[in-house]
Structures are given as C-alpha cells and as structure tokens.
mmCIF file of C-alpha atoms in Angstrom:
data_model
loop_
_atom_site.group_PDB
_atom_site.id
_atom_site.type_symbol
_atom_site.label_atom_id
_atom_site.label_comp_id
_atom_site.label_asym_id
_atom_site.label_seq_id
_atom_site.Cartn_x
_atom_site.Cartn_y
_atom_site.Cartn_z
ATOM 1 C CA MET D 1 -86.331 -10.900 21.137
ATOM 2 C CA ALA D 2 -86.019 -10.859 24.905
ATOM 3 C CA HIS D 3 -84.917 -14.030 26.623
ATOM 4 C CA PRO D 4 -87.893 -15.917 28.228
ATOM 5 C CA ALA D 5 -86.257 -15.793 31.654
ATOM 6 C CA LEU D 6 -85.866 -12.000 31.363
ATOM 7 C CA LEU D 7 -89.531 -11.639 30.379
ATOM 8 C CA LEU D 8 -90.520 -13.633 33.479
ATOM 9 C CA VAL D 9 -88.457 -11.351 35.721
ATOM 10 C CA LEU D 10 -90.010 -8.260 34.137
ATOM 11 C CA LEU D 11 -93.524 -9.644 34.578
ATOM 12 C CA LEU D 12 -92.969 -10.558 38.209
ATOM 13 C CA SER D 13 -91.606 -7.103 38.978
ATOM 14 C CA SER D 14 -94.412 -5.293 37.142
ATOM 15 C CA PRO D 15 -96.185 -2.747 39.393
ATOM 16 C CA ALA D 16 -99.550 -3.689 37.863
ATOM 17 C CA ILE D 17 -99.147 -7.235 39.124
ATOM 18 C CA SER D 18 -97.456 -6.580 42.450
ATOM 19 C CA SER D 19 -99.954 -3.901 43.483
ATOM 20 C CA SER D 20 -103.068 -5.799 42.463
ATOM 21 C CA LYS D 21 -103.054 -7.590 45.810
ATOM 22 C CA ARG D 22 -102.113 -5.730 48.979
ATOM 23 C CA ILE D 23 -99.432 -7.723 50.799
ATOM 24 C CA GLN D 24 -99.222 -7.436 54.568
ATOM 25 C CA PRO D 25 -95.864 -6.038 55.666
ATOM 26 C CA LYS D 26 -93.718 -8.629 57.329
ATOM 27 C CA PHE D 27 -92.556 -7.198 60.648
ATOM 28 C CA SER D 28 -89.545 -8.964 62.070
ATOM 29 C CA ALA D 29 -91.116 -8.692 65.536
ATOM 30 C CA ILE D 30 -93.872 -6.905 67.461
ATOM 31 C CA PHE D 31 -93.358 -5.326 70.867
ATOM 32 C CA TYR D 32 -96.322 -4.365 73.045
ATOM 33 C CA PHE D 33 -96.313 -1.584 75.640
ATOM 34 C CA GLY D 34 -99.330 -0.526 77.677
ATOM 35 C CA ASP D 35 -101.928 -1.655 80.181
ATOM 36 C CA SER D 36 -104.389 -4.494 80.838
ATOM 37 C CA VAL D 37 -105.835 -4.633 77.321
ATOM 38 C CA LEU D 38 -102.371 -5.796 76.190
ATOM 39 C CA ASP D 39 -100.862 -7.461 79.291
ATOM 40 C CA THR D 40 -100.516 -11.196 78.624
ATOM 41 C CA GLY D 41 -99.135 -12.072 82.049
ATOM 42 C CA ASN D 42 -96.409 -9.689 83.216
ATOM 43 C CA ASN D 43 -98.364 -8.778 86.348
ATOM 44 C CA ASN D 44 -98.270 -12.441 87.403
ATOM 45 C CA ARG D 45 -94.628 -11.775 88.336
ATOM 46 C CA LEU D 46 -95.353 -8.603 90.328
ATOM 47 C CA PRO D 47 -96.566 -8.132 93.935
ATOM 48 C CA THR D 48 -99.806 -6.466 92.824
ATOM 49 C CA VAL D 49 -103.564 -6.922 93.196
ATOM 50 C CA ALA D 50 -104.034 -6.129 89.484
ATOM 51 C CA LEU D 51 -104.125 -9.814 88.590
ATOM 52 C CA ALA D 52 -106.074 -12.088 86.259
ATOM 53 C CA ASN D 53 -104.147 -15.320 86.856
ATOM 54 C CA HIS D 54 -107.164 -17.057 88.377
ATOM 55 C CA VAL D 55 -110.486 -18.439 87.175
ATOM 56 C CA PRO D 56 -112.843 -17.436 85.627
ATOM 57 C CA TYR D 57 -110.289 -15.536 83.518
ATOM 58 C CA GLY D 58 -108.973 -17.620 80.631
ATOM 59 C CA ARG D 59 -111.956 -19.995 80.477
ATOM 60 C CA ASP D 60 -111.931 -19.831 76.650
ATOM 61 C CA PHE D 61 -108.152 -19.521 76.252
ATOM 62 C CA PRO D 62 -106.466 -22.560 74.619
ATOM 63 C CA GLY D 63 -106.110 -25.086 77.423
ATOM 64 C CA LYS D 64 -108.911 -23.313 79.312
ATOM 65 C CA LYS D 65 -106.527 -21.890 81.893
ATOM 66 C CA PRO D 66 -105.992 -18.438 83.414
ATOM 67 C CA THR D 67 -102.767 -16.830 82.180
ATOM 68 C CA GLY D 68 -102.976 -13.289 83.502
ATOM 69 C CA ARG D 69 -104.985 -12.005 80.525
ATOM 70 C CA PHE D 70 -107.943 -9.874 81.599
ATOM 71 C CA SER D 71 -110.503 -11.620 79.409
ATOM 72 C CA ASN D 72 -112.117 -14.979 78.773
ATOM 73 C CA GLY D 73 -109.644 -15.722 75.975
ATOM 74 C CA ARG D 74 -106.966 -14.150 73.819
ATOM 75 C CA LEU D 75 -106.063 -10.471 73.594
ATOM 76 C CA VAL D 76 -105.133 -8.318 70.584
ATOM 77 C CA PRO D 77 -101.380 -9.063 70.930
ATOM 78 C CA ASP D 78 -102.086 -12.799 70.541
ATOM 79 C CA LEU D 79 -104.525 -12.302 67.684
ATOM 80 C CA LEU D 80 -102.329 -9.830 65.812
ATOM 81 C CA ASN D 81 -99.186 -11.948 66.173
ATOM 82 C CA GLN D 82 -101.086 -14.899 64.777
ATOM 83 C CA ARG D 83 -102.668 -12.928 61.918
ATOM 84 C CA LEU D 84 -99.288 -11.537 60.868
ATOM 85 C CA GLN D 85 -97.819 -15.034 61.089
ATOM 86 C CA LEU D 86 -95.231 -14.246 63.742
ATOM 87 C CA LYS D 87 -96.364 -16.751 66.375
ATOM 88 C CA GLU D 88 -99.464 -18.007 68.141
ATOM 89 C CA PHE D 89 -99.322 -15.843 71.270
ATOM 90 C CA SER D 90 -97.597 -12.748 72.672
ATOM 91 C CA PRO D 91 -95.294 -13.883 75.499
ATOM 92 C CA PRO D 92 -94.882 -11.609 78.538
ATOM 93 C CA TYR D 93 -91.297 -10.452 78.932
ATOM 94 C CA LEU D 94 -91.230 -11.326 82.649
ATOM 95 C CA ASP D 95 -91.930 -14.981 81.851
ATOM 96 C CA SER D 96 -88.808 -16.912 82.854
ATOM 97 C CA ARG D 97 -89.479 -19.550 80.172
ATOM 98 C CA LEU D 98 -88.918 -17.321 77.131
ATOM 99 C CA SER D 99 -87.195 -19.109 74.254
ATOM 100 C CA ASN D 100 -84.644 -17.558 71.903
ATOM 101 C CA ASN D 101 -87.320 -17.522 69.217
ATOM 102 C CA ASP D 102 -89.645 -15.625 71.554
ATOM 103 C CA ILE D 103 -86.918 -13.053 72.076
ATOM 104 C CA MET D 104 -86.215 -12.738 68.345
ATOM 105 C CA THR D 105 -89.849 -12.300 67.245
ATOM 106 C CA GLY D 106 -91.008 -9.873 69.919
ATOM 107 C CA VAL D 107 -92.288 -9.874 73.467
ATOM 108 C CA ASN D 108 -94.859 -8.076 75.581
ATOM 109 C CA PHE D 109 -93.992 -5.455 78.215
ATOM 110 C CA ALA D 110 -97.536 -4.315 79.056
ATOM 111 C CA SER D 111 -98.677 -4.184 82.666
ATOM 112 C CA ALA D 112 -102.301 -4.058 83.840
ATOM 113 C CA GLY D 113 -103.133 -1.009 85.945
ATOM 114 C CA SER D 114 -100.343 1.083 84.453
ATOM 115 C CA GLY D 115 -100.213 4.318 82.470
ATOM 116 C CA PHE D 116 -97.874 6.906 80.992
ATOM 117 C CA ASP D 117 -97.925 8.695 84.359
ATOM 118 C CA ASP D 118 -95.695 6.935 86.914
ATOM 119 C CA GLN D 119 -98.067 7.915 89.734
ATOM 120 C CA THR D 120 -100.861 5.867 88.162
ATOM 121 C CA SER D 121 -98.874 2.674 88.746
ATOM 122 C CA GLN D 122 -97.826 3.456 92.310
ATOM 123 C CA LEU D 123 -101.182 2.586 93.858
ATOM 124 C CA ALA D 124 -101.355 -0.908 92.347
ATOM 125 C CA ASN D 125 -97.575 -1.480 92.181
ATOM 126 C CA THR D 126 -97.509 -2.140 88.432
ATOM 127 C CA LEU D 127 -95.089 -1.185 85.662
ATOM 128 C CA PRO D 128 -95.577 2.332 84.254
ATOM 129 C CA MET D 129 -94.497 3.025 80.679
ATOM 130 C CA SER D 130 -91.156 4.364 81.891
ATOM 131 C CA LYS D 131 -90.328 1.022 83.554
ATOM 132 C CA GLN D 132 -91.614 -0.911 80.537
ATOM 133 C CA VAL D 133 -89.131 0.999 78.383
ATOM 134 C CA ASN D 134 -86.391 0.163 80.906
ATOM 135 C CA LEU D 135 -87.317 -3.521 80.510
ATOM 136 C CA PHE D 136 -86.973 -3.056 76.754
ATOM 137 C CA LYS D 137 -83.376 -1.924 77.332
ATOM 138 C CA ASP D 138 -82.778 -5.120 79.289
ATOM 139 C CA TYR D 139 -84.415 -7.061 76.451
ATOM 140 C CA LEU D 140 -82.033 -5.497 73.912
ATOM 141 C CA LEU D 141 -79.050 -6.888 75.814
ATOM 142 C CA ARG D 142 -80.580 -10.385 75.650
ATOM 143 C CA LEU D 143 -81.340 -10.013 71.955
ATOM 144 C CA ARG D 144 -77.772 -8.886 71.156
ATOM 145 C CA ASN D 145 -76.381 -11.859 73.043
ATOM 146 C CA ILE D 146 -78.458 -14.165 70.828
ATOM 147 C CA VAL D 147 -78.081 -12.620 67.358
ATOM 148 C CA GLY D 148 -75.292 -10.051 67.636
ATOM 149 C CA ASP D 149 -75.401 -6.247 67.416
ATOM 150 C CA LYS D 150 -76.033 -5.950 63.663
ATOM 151 C CA ASP D 151 -78.957 -8.364 63.474
ATOM 152 C CA ALA D 152 -80.403 -6.989 66.706
ATOM 153 C CA SER D 153 -80.487 -3.483 65.219
ATOM 154 C CA ARG D 154 -82.108 -4.834 62.047
ATOM 155 C CA ILE D 155 -84.797 -6.723 64.009
ATOM 156 C CA ILE D 156 -85.707 -3.638 66.049
ATOM 157 C CA ALA D 157 -85.767 -1.306 63.014
ATOM 158 C CA ASN D 158 -88.032 -3.713 61.106
ATOM 159 C CA SER D 159 -90.323 -4.391 64.054
ATOM 160 C CA LEU D 160 -93.636 -2.843 65.050
ATOM 161 C CA ILE D 161 -93.823 -1.074 68.387
ATOM 162 C CA PHE D 162 -97.451 -1.206 69.535
ATOM 163 C CA ILE D 163 -98.487 1.191 72.328
ATOM 164 C CA SER D 164 -101.880 1.357 74.050
ATOM 165 C CA SER D 165 -101.980 3.200 77.353
ATOM 166 C CA GLY D 166 -103.547 6.184 79.093
ATOM 167 C CA THR D 167 -106.980 4.944 80.200
ATOM 168 C CA ASN D 168 -105.788 4.295 83.760
ATOM 169 C CA ASP D 169 -104.158 7.731 83.890
ATOM 170 C CA PHE D 170 -107.500 9.448 83.348
ATOM 171 C CA SER D 171 -109.509 7.019 85.489
ATOM 172 C CA HIS D 172 -107.071 7.814 88.279
ATOM 173 C CA TYR D 173 -107.135 11.564 87.561
ATOM 174 C CA TYR D 174 -110.896 11.829 88.151
ATOM 175 C CA ARG D 175 -110.497 10.437 91.673
ATOM 176 C CA SER D 176 -107.181 11.958 92.731
ATOM 177 C CA SER D 177 -105.926 15.229 94.162
ATOM 178 C CA LYS D 178 -104.541 16.039 90.707
ATOM 179 C CA LYS D 179 -108.025 17.212 89.685
ATOM 180 C CA LYS D 180 -107.736 20.095 92.164
ATOM 181 C CA LYS D 181 -104.273 21.069 90.935
ATOM 182 C CA MET D 182 -104.864 21.040 87.171
ATOM 183 C CA ASP D 183 -107.882 20.923 84.902
ATOM 184 C CA ILE D 184 -108.471 18.070 82.473
ATOM 185 C CA GLY D 185 -106.969 19.976 79.520
ATOM 186 C CA GLU D 186 -103.734 20.570 81.408
ATOM 187 C CA TYR D 187 -103.543 16.943 82.459
ATOM 188 C CA GLN D 188 -104.143 15.783 78.877
ATOM 189 C CA ASP D 189 -101.225 17.941 77.759
ATOM 190 C CA THR D 190 -99.069 16.548 80.581
ATOM 191 C CA VAL D 191 -99.822 12.955 79.524
ATOM 192 C CA LEU D 192 -99.101 13.825 75.882
ATOM 193 C CA GLN D 193 -95.669 15.117 76.910
ATOM 194 C CA MET D 194 -95.068 11.721 78.532
ATOM 195 C CA VAL D 195 -96.218 9.998 75.330
ATOM 196 C CA GLN D 196 -93.671 11.976 73.315
ATOM 197 C CA ALA D 197 -90.903 11.191 75.790
ATOM 198 C CA ARG D 198 -91.571 7.423 75.682
ATOM 199 C CA VAL D 199 -91.802 7.297 71.866
ATOM 200 C CA LYS D 200 -88.578 9.279 71.520
ATOM 201 C CA GLU D 201 -86.860 6.965 74.002
ATOM 202 C CA LEU D 202 -87.962 3.893 72.013
ATOM 203 C CA TYR D 203 -86.850 5.608 68.796
ATOM 204 C CA ASP D 204 -83.407 6.273 70.313
ATOM 205 C CA LEU D 205 -83.242 2.549 71.136
ATOM 206 C CA GLY D 206 -83.752 1.684 67.467
ATOM 207 C CA GLY D 207 -87.539 1.586 67.007
ATOM 208 C CA ARG D 208 -88.813 3.079 63.746
ATOM 209 C CA GLN D 209 -92.391 1.830 63.246
ATOM 210 C CA PHE D 210 -94.980 2.742 65.866
ATOM 211 C CA SER D 211 -98.696 2.121 66.242
ATOM 212 C CA LEU D 212 -100.059 4.449 68.901
ATOM 213 C CA ALA D 213 -103.602 3.870 70.166
ATOM 214 C CA GLY D 214 -105.869 6.636 71.338
ATOM 215 C CA LEU D 215 -108.172 6.274 74.329
ATOM 216 C CA PRO D 216 -111.245 4.031 74.078
ATOM 217 C CA PRO D 217 -114.687 5.289 75.212
ATOM 218 C CA PHE D 218 -113.872 4.336 78.803
ATOM 219 C CA GLY D 219 -116.970 6.158 80.027
ATOM 220 C CA CYS D 220 -118.873 3.153 78.658
ATOM 221 C CA THR D 221 -117.111 0.539 80.786
ATOM 222 C CA PRO D 222 -119.471 -1.050 83.334
ATOM 223 C CA ILE D 223 -117.348 0.080 86.298
ATOM 224 C CA GLN D 224 -117.432 3.766 85.263
ATOM 225 C CA ILE D 225 -121.195 3.585 84.674
ATOM 226 C CA THR D 226 -121.644 1.995 88.110
ATOM 227 C CA LEU D 227 -119.527 4.640 89.826
ATOM 228 C CA ARG D 228 -121.666 7.363 88.216
ATOM 229 C CA ARG D 229 -124.793 5.743 89.776
ATOM 230 C CA ASP D 230 -126.999 6.419 86.772
ATOM 231 C CA PRO D 231 -130.108 4.187 87.057
ATOM 232 C CA ASP D 232 -130.397 4.149 83.250
ATOM 233 C CA ARG D 233 -126.802 2.853 83.009
ATOM 234 C CA ALA D 234 -125.886 5.215 80.199
ATOM 235 C CA CYS D 235 -122.252 5.894 79.242
ATOM 236 C CA VAL D 236 -120.538 8.691 81.154
ATOM 237 C CA ASP D 237 -120.579 11.356 78.435
ATOM 238 C CA GLU D 238 -118.126 13.663 80.210
ATOM 239 C CA GLN D 239 -115.432 10.980 80.307
ATOM 240 C CA ASN D 240 -116.034 9.978 76.687
ATOM 241 C CA TRP D 241 -115.803 13.622 75.631
ATOM 242 C CA ASP D 242 -112.512 13.980 77.515
ATOM 243 C CA ALA D 243 -111.241 10.858 75.701
ATOM 244 C CA GLN D 244 -112.192 12.338 72.328
ATOM 245 C CA VAL D 245 -110.491 15.664 73.087
ATOM 246 C CA TYR D 246 -107.334 13.825 74.163
ATOM 247 C CA ASN D 247 -107.457 11.729 70.993
ATOM 248 C CA SER D 248 -107.764 14.835 68.826
ATOM 249 C CA LYS D 249 -104.723 16.340 70.520
ATOM 250 C CA LEU D 250 -102.803 13.086 70.047
ATOM 251 C CA GLN D 251 -103.660 12.943 66.352
ATOM 252 C CA GLU D 252 -102.503 16.538 65.893
ATOM 253 C CA LEU D 253 -99.266 15.761 67.688
ATOM 254 C CA LEU D 254 -98.247 12.650 65.733
ATOM 255 C CA PRO D 255 -97.222 14.239 62.387
ATOM 256 C CA THR D 256 -94.968 16.689 64.248
ATOM 257 C CA LEU D 257 -93.516 13.898 66.380
ATOM 258 C CA GLN D 258 -92.912 11.734 63.321
ATOM 259 C CA GLY D 259 -91.238 14.654 61.539
ATOM 260 C CA SER D 260 -88.864 15.151 64.453
ATOM 261 C CA LEU D 261 -87.787 11.493 64.436
ATOM 262 C CA HIS D 262 -86.006 10.940 61.121
ATOM 263 C CA GLY D 263 -87.036 7.753 59.320
ATOM 264 C CA SER D 264 -89.888 6.984 61.700
ATOM 265 C CA LYS D 265 -93.468 6.010 60.855
ATOM 266 C CA ILE D 266 -96.134 6.619 63.514
ATOM 267 C CA VAL D 267 -99.682 5.426 62.810
ATOM 268 C CA TYR D 268 -102.678 6.375 64.933
ATOM 269 C CA LEU D 269 -104.961 3.549 66.073
ATOM 270 C CA ASP D 270 -108.539 4.753 66.622
ATOM 271 C CA ALA D 271 -109.485 2.625 69.645
ATOM 272 C CA TYR D 272 -112.432 4.923 70.337
ATOM 273 C CA ARG D 273 -114.092 4.242 66.991
ATOM 274 C CA ALA D 274 -113.240 0.535 67.053
ATOM 275 C CA LEU D 275 -115.129 -0.016 70.327
ATOM 276 C CA MET D 276 -117.842 2.606 69.882
ATOM 277 C CA GLU D 277 -118.993 1.068 66.598
ATOM 278 C CA ILE D 278 -119.749 -2.125 68.538
ATOM 279 C CA LEU D 279 -121.431 -0.304 71.442
ATOM 280 C CA GLU D 280 -123.633 1.817 69.175
ATOM 281 C CA ASP D 281 -124.889 -1.120 67.117
ATOM 282 C CA PRO D 282 -124.346 -4.245 69.223
ATOM 283 C CA ALA D 283 -127.012 -6.305 67.426
ATOM 284 C CA LYS D 284 -125.039 -5.998 64.184
ATOM 285 C CA TYR D 285 -122.259 -7.995 65.840
ATOM 286 C CA GLY D 286 -124.473 -10.372 67.829
ATOM 287 C CA PHE D 287 -124.147 -8.681 71.236
ATOM 288 C CA THR D 288 -127.087 -8.164 73.593
ATOM 289 C CA GLU D 289 -125.381 -6.919 76.802
ATOM 290 C CA THR D 290 -123.245 -3.761 76.643
ATOM 291 C CA THR D 291 -123.384 -2.229 80.141
ATOM 292 C CA ARG D 292 -122.569 -5.190 82.398
ATOM 293 C CA GLY D 293 -119.698 -7.633 82.472
ATOM 294 C CA CYS D 294 -120.143 -11.404 82.219
ATOM 295 C CA CYS D 295 -118.512 -11.913 85.626
ATOM 296 C CA GLY D 296 -120.783 -11.718 88.677
ATOM 297 C CA THR D 297 -123.267 -8.833 88.704
ATOM 298 C CA GLY D 298 -121.174 -7.279 85.953
ATOM 299 C CA LEU D 299 -121.239 -3.958 87.781
ATOM 300 C CA ARG D 300 -117.968 -3.896 89.769
ATOM 301 C CA GLU D 301 -116.232 -7.250 89.506
ATOM 302 C CA VAL D 302 -112.696 -7.019 88.123
ATOM 303 C CA ALA D 303 -109.324 -8.582 89.011
ATOM 304 C CA LEU D 304 -109.541 -10.260 92.465
ATOM 305 C CA LEU D 305 -113.280 -9.492 92.724
ATOM 306 C CA CYS D 306 -113.871 -11.642 89.647
ATOM 307 C CA ASN D 307 -112.896 -15.047 91.011
ATOM 308 C CA ALA D 308 -113.732 -18.749 91.396
ATOM 309 C CA PHE D 309 -116.688 -17.932 93.657
ATOM 310 C CA THR D 310 -118.209 -15.444 91.202
ATOM 311 C CA PRO D 311 -121.033 -16.715 88.982
ATOM 312 C CA ILE D 312 -120.499 -16.353 85.242
ATOM 313 C CA CYS D 313 -122.992 -15.468 82.512
ATOM 314 C CA LYS D 314 -124.368 -18.351 80.466
ATOM 315 C CA ASN D 315 -123.494 -17.016 77.007
ATOM 316 C CA VAL D 316 -120.307 -14.952 76.993
ATOM 317 C CA SER D 317 -120.509 -14.464 73.215
ATOM 318 C CA THR D 318 -123.404 -12.025 73.703
ATOM 319 C CA TYR D 319 -121.449 -9.809 76.154
ATOM 320 C CA VAL D 320 -119.195 -6.919 75.132
ATOM 321 C CA PHE D 321 -117.424 -6.940 78.506
ATOM 322 C CA TYR D 322 -116.081 -9.948 80.385
ATOM 323 C CA ASP D 323 -115.550 -8.194 83.708
ATOM 324 C CA ALA D 324 -116.539 -4.651 84.699
ATOM 325 C CA VAL D 325 -113.661 -3.137 82.699
ATOM 326 C CA HIS D 326 -112.332 -5.483 80.017
ATOM 327 C CA PRO D 327 -113.824 -6.705 76.726
ATOM 328 C CA THR D 328 -114.476 -10.302 75.777
ATOM 329 C CA GLU D 329 -112.343 -12.176 73.255
ATOM 330 C CA ARG D 330 -115.035 -11.670 70.606
ATOM 331 C CA VAL D 331 -114.649 -7.897 70.921
ATOM 332 C CA TYR D 332 -110.867 -8.188 70.684
ATOM 333 C CA MET D 333 -111.295 -10.245 67.495
ATOM 334 C CA LEU D 334 -113.355 -7.447 65.943
ATOM 335 C CA VAL D 335 -110.822 -4.826 67.058
ATOM 336 C CA ASN D 336 -108.035 -6.949 65.601
ATOM 337 C CA ASP D 337 -109.909 -7.090 62.279
ATOM 338 C CA TYR D 338 -109.967 -3.272 62.276
ATOM 339 C CA ILE D 339 -106.221 -3.120 63.053
ATOM 340 C CA VAL D 340 -105.335 -5.531 60.241
ATOM 341 C CA LYS D 341 -107.629 -3.772 57.759
ATOM 342 C CA ASP D 342 -107.032 -0.096 58.597
ATOM 343 C CA VAL D 343 -103.807 0.262 60.603
ATOM 344 C CA ILE D 344 -101.292 -2.316 59.388
ATOM 345 C CA PRO D 345 -101.580 -1.392 55.660
ATOM 346 C CA GLN D 346 -100.317 2.114 56.507
ATOM 347 C CA PHE D 347 -96.847 0.733 57.180
#
C-alpha cells in the first residue's frame, strides 16, 4: 500500500485537479511600451505639450490628484498590475523616486503622443518606441545592479512585455505630407516593419512574452469626429476601416514573427473589439454619451485644452470618453476585464 504522504503528492499533482481551475500565470514583472493610453506620467518629465499633469485629469485617481494619466482615474497598466497582484500602480520609468521593488517588478516606458514612427513624436517632442526601447536598455543596467546578471535575465524572461502603439502614427499620417508620398496600405506596411524591429530588439534584450495590441476604432474618438465635421457625429468609417485592415495585417504577421524568435510567445490584443463592443451597445454597460468627452464641450478638449478652467460633466460614469481622445476609467476597467479573461490565459 502506498504511503499516505506519497498519495497526497500524487493527488496534488493530478492533472484533473490542477486543471479544474485556471490559474493566472505569475509574471515576474510587466513592462509597458506605447502611447497615452498607457503613459502613467513619463511625459511629466519631458518638455512637451502632451501633458495631463493638471486638473481635471486624475479627479478620480486615488488621492484625487493629476499624475500625468490621460483619464479621470487609473489606466490599464495600473489595473492589470493590481489584478495580477504585482503592485497597485504602474510607475513611469522617468520618475526619479522609483524604488528597488518598482525596478524589480516592472516599470512603464509609454509616452503620450508617441508612435512606432519616430516622426510622429517629433512634433510633440515625446518618446517614440525606439527611444522607449533605449530607456529599457538603461533600465536593464539598473536592474542588474540591484539583483545581478542571472536574476535580471530571469526576471526579464518571465516578464510580460505589453505594447500598445500606432494610433498616433495614423492620426498624424492623415494630416501630413506622407499621405502624398505613400498610400495608406504602404504606410501600414511601413509601420508593421517598425513593429517587427521593436519586438525583435526587445527579444534580443531578453524579452520572451509579448502582448501586442492592435489599433482601436480611433475613428470613433470625439476629436476625429469633430475634425470630420459630420453634423450627425458618426464615427469616421474610413479611419476605422484602415484600423481594421492594419489589425488584420498585424495578426497575420505575428505567427511568423513568433516563429522567427525562438522561445517567444506573442499574443494579439484585440483593442478594436474591446472598445467597439462598448460603443455599439453603450446602454449594456451603463453609458449614455459616446461621441463627446466629459471635459468641456467634449469636442476638442485634450491635454492643455482640458484644464482647470474647463467645465466638467456631472456624471463621468455615463461617458465613454473623458477628454476628446481618451477613455474614462470605467472603460479601462472593462478593457482590463477583457485582457484578464481573453489575453492573459494564452500565456
């Protein structure tokens, strides 16, 4: 007869028991790269106008203070870090007050107004993806000084690298001289080459697990609707179609990219579906306003134009957008639910 202790070990290691409840993977750290939907305050340390470090931003953030986050409260990096039990917030790498624990459990390199294309960032003087990756190299030196080379490599290999960028590239494309030089399909392919280059660079630096977001339906942001001057304030279908075509190309690219990077796992994050489900059936989620932001008229106000002198809507919980570009915390909470349910289990 088997020893009782042996039976216990066998039971605990039984696939039937261990697989009956899906266990969230425990990433050692999460690193965020991208634009304003992820930036938790890096732009506060840059000479740029792409800033949200003033009221009324942050009015529902813990402490009710502006932090540089383009919303009324927390962003996905904060919510995801908390849900995966890493820490309460996602600290910006340019914050001079970073603790050793912050360094060891992941930091945020995202910069509002940036994109994969360096030229996108030049106008607003923000950090394009290429410079964010350079900051990651600087970060690695700090991490190695704290934990040593071996543990640093282990932390990076077991971490999640979360990338969401590209919206500003295409917003800029529509209003730049690039449109005359190349059609939208060519520019999509150019951006996708930049995506591959950045992912490969992060892989060469030790990253193995990547979540790569597609484009959201940015033709539905209040600012794009306003610029189109449609009295019915309908989404800009052309821009949303371009986003969907780009996303299809990205999804086709990822298996090949993953295959070329031995030992990597790259998971697509469907940002388009996550936001469009809310916009197509807002009442289901308790929203009543989908085409205007909560700040000011809701038509154009963003960054410095959304400020202490701008009136704010009475009930932010019924608005999809906080300013003319960025979602409210409630929307980010719903998007985070989708990420935890559909994206994270794939790792």
